[in-house]
Amino acid sequence: MADTAGHAHDVIEGLLDEQRVFPPSDEFRAGAIIRDDSVYREAESDFEGFWARLAEEFIDWYEQPTECLKWTAPHCTWFEDGVLNVSVNCLDRHIDAGHGERVAFHWEGEPADDTRDVTYDELLAETCRIANGLKSLGVRRGDRVGLYMGMVPELPAAMLACARIGAPHVVIFGGFSAESLADRLDSAGAKVLITQDEGWRKRLKIPLKENADAAADRVPSVERVVVLRRTGDPVPWNDDRDVWLDELAADQPDTCEPERMGAEDTLFLLHTSGTTAKPKGVQHTTGGYLLQAAVTHKWVFDIHDDTVWWCAADIGWVTGHSYIVYGPLANGTTSVLYEGDPACPDWDRHWEVIEKYRVTAYYTAPTLIRSFVKAGPEYPAKHDLSSLRLLGTVGEPINPEAWLWYWRYIGGERCPIVDTWWQTETGGILITPLPGVTELKPGSATVPFPGIQADILDEAGEPVVRGSGGFLVVKNPWPGMFRTLWQDDERYVEAYFSKYEPSIYVVGDAAKQDDDGYFWIMGRIDDVINVAGHRLSTTEIESTLVEHPAVAEAAATGAADPVRGQSIVCFVLLKSGHDQTPELAEDLRHFVADKIGKIARPAAVLFGDDLPKTRSGKIMRRLLKDIAEGHELGDTTTLRDAEVVVDLKQKADLVMGRSN
Ligand code: PRX
């Protein structure tokens, strides 16, 4: 385990002192959906009543709920007797209202000219064909369906097809390896897996089917593998298990009677990294989750009928679930869906797409903004970005320099930037500006969304004084919160609700509040690394490394990285008989990438003769981080062997190109 308090202290100390304030312009405020603070006051006086009102406004129910919140901490239900279907809320009702010809997705493939507009009518028909196809394979309400795909319109259609028949989906990011895929499918007990022949990424074809095969071979619950033809290249085929999606769906009717789902029925599972090697299956509901996604999408991004929305995340992460699929479709929005890499063919691909579709609201991660900064303002300058009226960020703290660059070169100094803080577990945005109301401070996610009681507590559970750092918590439930971890309620209680009262959700981030009550998120306080906005568990990386025949012991840490936020640095002790060579270090980097996925590839692997441990044998991660980042080492007197760190530091400085 990490020495958590020390780490928390470190991250808090890194707080940036940014003073500039950006109020909404009169013009933006005048056209905004939320223009004053009345929603905050409404929610403050009665947060349950507030959400109940919105549940009526935002959702079409078969049976309107008469119940609102039931809270037996740390377990809650919302709108428990309400009956609805998510796909009907995302598709049918817009078509019934006469918007069937509206574009749901302007799809841009990575190869140029590979584009397609998908209307709401077409998306419903495709959803129903896939839903009927899944039923023909024996998928029933409650069965889990794995989705391992790229960013193609069939992915949202498949998610909605699952929602239509009441089968929770489990999306696995297409960049994950066969092994990570297998772990997630196995933990969810998925019955069917939908994948594609190959996916496009950075002009390369990613062998999704091949990985899917390797995973399905290992997971007995997977009975069938459904394959979308994307690149058309030949792929290995197993007649007993595999079926092409087009053949499965071709003869199916394009209507499908929706299942009537209870609000508390599970809509999906999504895995995220925790402090152990085993990923957590975060479980989200039908009613509360949909409400949270829809309301936050509309209010935070100020979505109007003529908005052209682009969330540039991957659907494999929660951001894509909530703000590419469920929020936007529930609001009947037109979105861009882009398949590929932001630098393909060059660093202006996003700006070209914004110009092409006249995108009005654009949402991405700070890590990508920092890559854009590095590429240079000449790329956006080549394009007309005047359609933009709002920008957003998510996934990690944004440094004020990147914020100001985004404001200036992308937003033309007229677009509010909403820095949205949330997590896989929260389902939707919890701390954020409302762009027609909130004054922005670069680097701060600003204030809790109406109805959310966030606070910062010290170790003893007392609120810290303004300006001091502590543990970020949420003190009341919200409709979109996860209900538990799949088949592991004990871990749900232990990991999130055991530090203080069972009613207090412990987020896992350190934060502080300034004198105006604005929240400044400082990063994780547990053994989780945030690489380019993605959560990775140090423990998962460590247990992977020790699977390598040459490795005796390993410790992974996050080191500050100017573009990716953090990068992974691993310290490795070898078994006797193995030499500390650069080739082996390289081999280990590839080993981790193959086992977990490319996002987990360590930036550096450093060999040591020992690791810095306390006398009780606990690895001092704070020291490893200092070594990885090239900081002066603080107090090492509690170490079993202080020489170890001197040796590691010399090696680290050498490998990372730092001279003393
Ligand atoms: O540390 C926080 C960081 O990302 C974590 C959640 O990661 P994940 O579940 O993968 O979801 C990412 C997308 C919602 C948080 O615990 N984080 C997320 N948004 C922000 C952030 N840190 C600072 N500012 C943000 N806006």
Short mmCIF file of N, CA, C and O in Angstrom, two decimals, residues 107-116 151 200 230 337-340 349:
data_model
loop_
_atom_site.label_atom_id
_atom_site.label_comp_id
_atom_site.label_asym_id
_atom_site.label_seq_id
_atom_site.Cartn_x
_atom_site.Cartn_y
_atom_site.Cartn_z
N TRP A 107 -20.68 10.69 -38.75
CA TRP A 107 -19.55 9.80 -38.47
C TRP A 107 -18.40 10.08 -39.43
O TRP A 107 -18.59 10.16 -40.65
N GLU A 108 -17.22 10.25 -38.86
CA GLU A 108 -15.98 10.45 -39.63
C GLU A 108 -15.08 9.26 -39.39
O GLU A 108 -14.62 9.04 -38.26
N GLY A 109 -14.82 8.48 -40.41
CA GLY A 109 -13.85 7.40 -40.28
C GLY A 109 -12.45 7.98 -40.26
O GLY A 109 -12.25 9.12 -40.66
N GLU A 110 -11.49 7.17 -39.79
CA GLU A 110 -10.12 7.70 -39.81
C GLU A 110 -9.60 7.87 -41.25
O GLU A 110 -9.06 8.93 -41.57
N PRO A 111 -9.80 6.88 -42.14
CA PRO A 111 -9.37 7.12 -43.52
C PRO A 111 -10.23 8.25 -44.12
O PRO A 111 -11.45 8.27 -43.95
N ALA A 112 -9.58 9.18 -44.79
CA ALA A 112 -10.31 10.32 -45.34
C ALA A 112 -11.44 9.83 -46.25
O ALA A 112 -11.35 8.77 -46.86
N ASP A 113 -12.50 10.57 -46.34
CA ASP A 113 -13.67 10.29 -47.20
C ASP A 113 -14.51 9.12 -46.71
O ASP A 113 -15.49 8.77 -47.35
N ASP A 114 -14.11 8.50 -45.63
CA ASP A 114 -14.91 7.40 -45.11
C ASP A 114 -15.89 8.00 -44.10
O ASP A 114 -15.64 7.99 -42.89
N THR A 115 -16.97 8.56 -44.57
CA THR A 115 -17.87 9.28 -43.66
C THR A 115 -19.31 8.85 -43.93
O THR A 115 -19.64 8.36 -45.01
N ARG A 116 -20.14 9.05 -42.92
CA ARG A 116 -21.55 8.65 -43.05
C ARG A 116 -22.38 9.44 -42.04
O ARG A 116 -21.95 9.60 -40.89
N MET A 151 -14.56 3.13 -32.77
CA MET A 151 -15.53 4.22 -32.75
C MET A 151 -16.31 4.24 -34.07
O MET A 151 -16.06 5.05 -34.95
N TRP A 200 -9.50 0.88 -37.06
CA TRP A 200 -8.48 1.80 -37.56
C TRP A 200 -7.93 2.63 -36.42
O TRP A 200 -8.69 3.19 -35.64
N ARG A 230 -15.45 -4.13 -40.83
CA ARG A 230 -15.04 -2.73 -40.90
C ARG A 230 -13.98 -2.53 -41.98
O ARG A 230 -14.17 -1.76 -42.88
N LEU A 337 -19.07 11.83 -34.46
CA LEU A 337 -18.42 10.64 -33.93
C LEU A 337 -17.20 10.39 -34.80
O LEU A 337 -17.34 10.15 -36.00
N TYR A 338 -16.02 10.49 -34.21
CA TYR A 338 -14.79 10.36 -35.00
C TYR A 338 -14.07 9.07 -34.62
O TYR A 338 -13.85 8.80 -33.44
N GLU A 339 -13.69 8.32 -35.62
CA GLU A 339 -13.13 7.00 -35.38
C GLU A 339 -11.68 7.01 -34.90
O GLU A 339 -11.26 6.14 -34.15
N GLY A 340 -10.91 8.00 -35.36
CA GLY A 340 -9.47 7.76 -35.32
C GLY A 340 -8.66 8.68 -34.43
O GLY A 340 -9.11 9.21 -33.43
N ARG A 349 -6.67 17.60 -37.76
CA ARG A 349 -7.85 16.81 -38.11
C ARG A 349 -9.08 17.28 -37.33
O ARG A 349 -10.17 17.43 -37.89
#
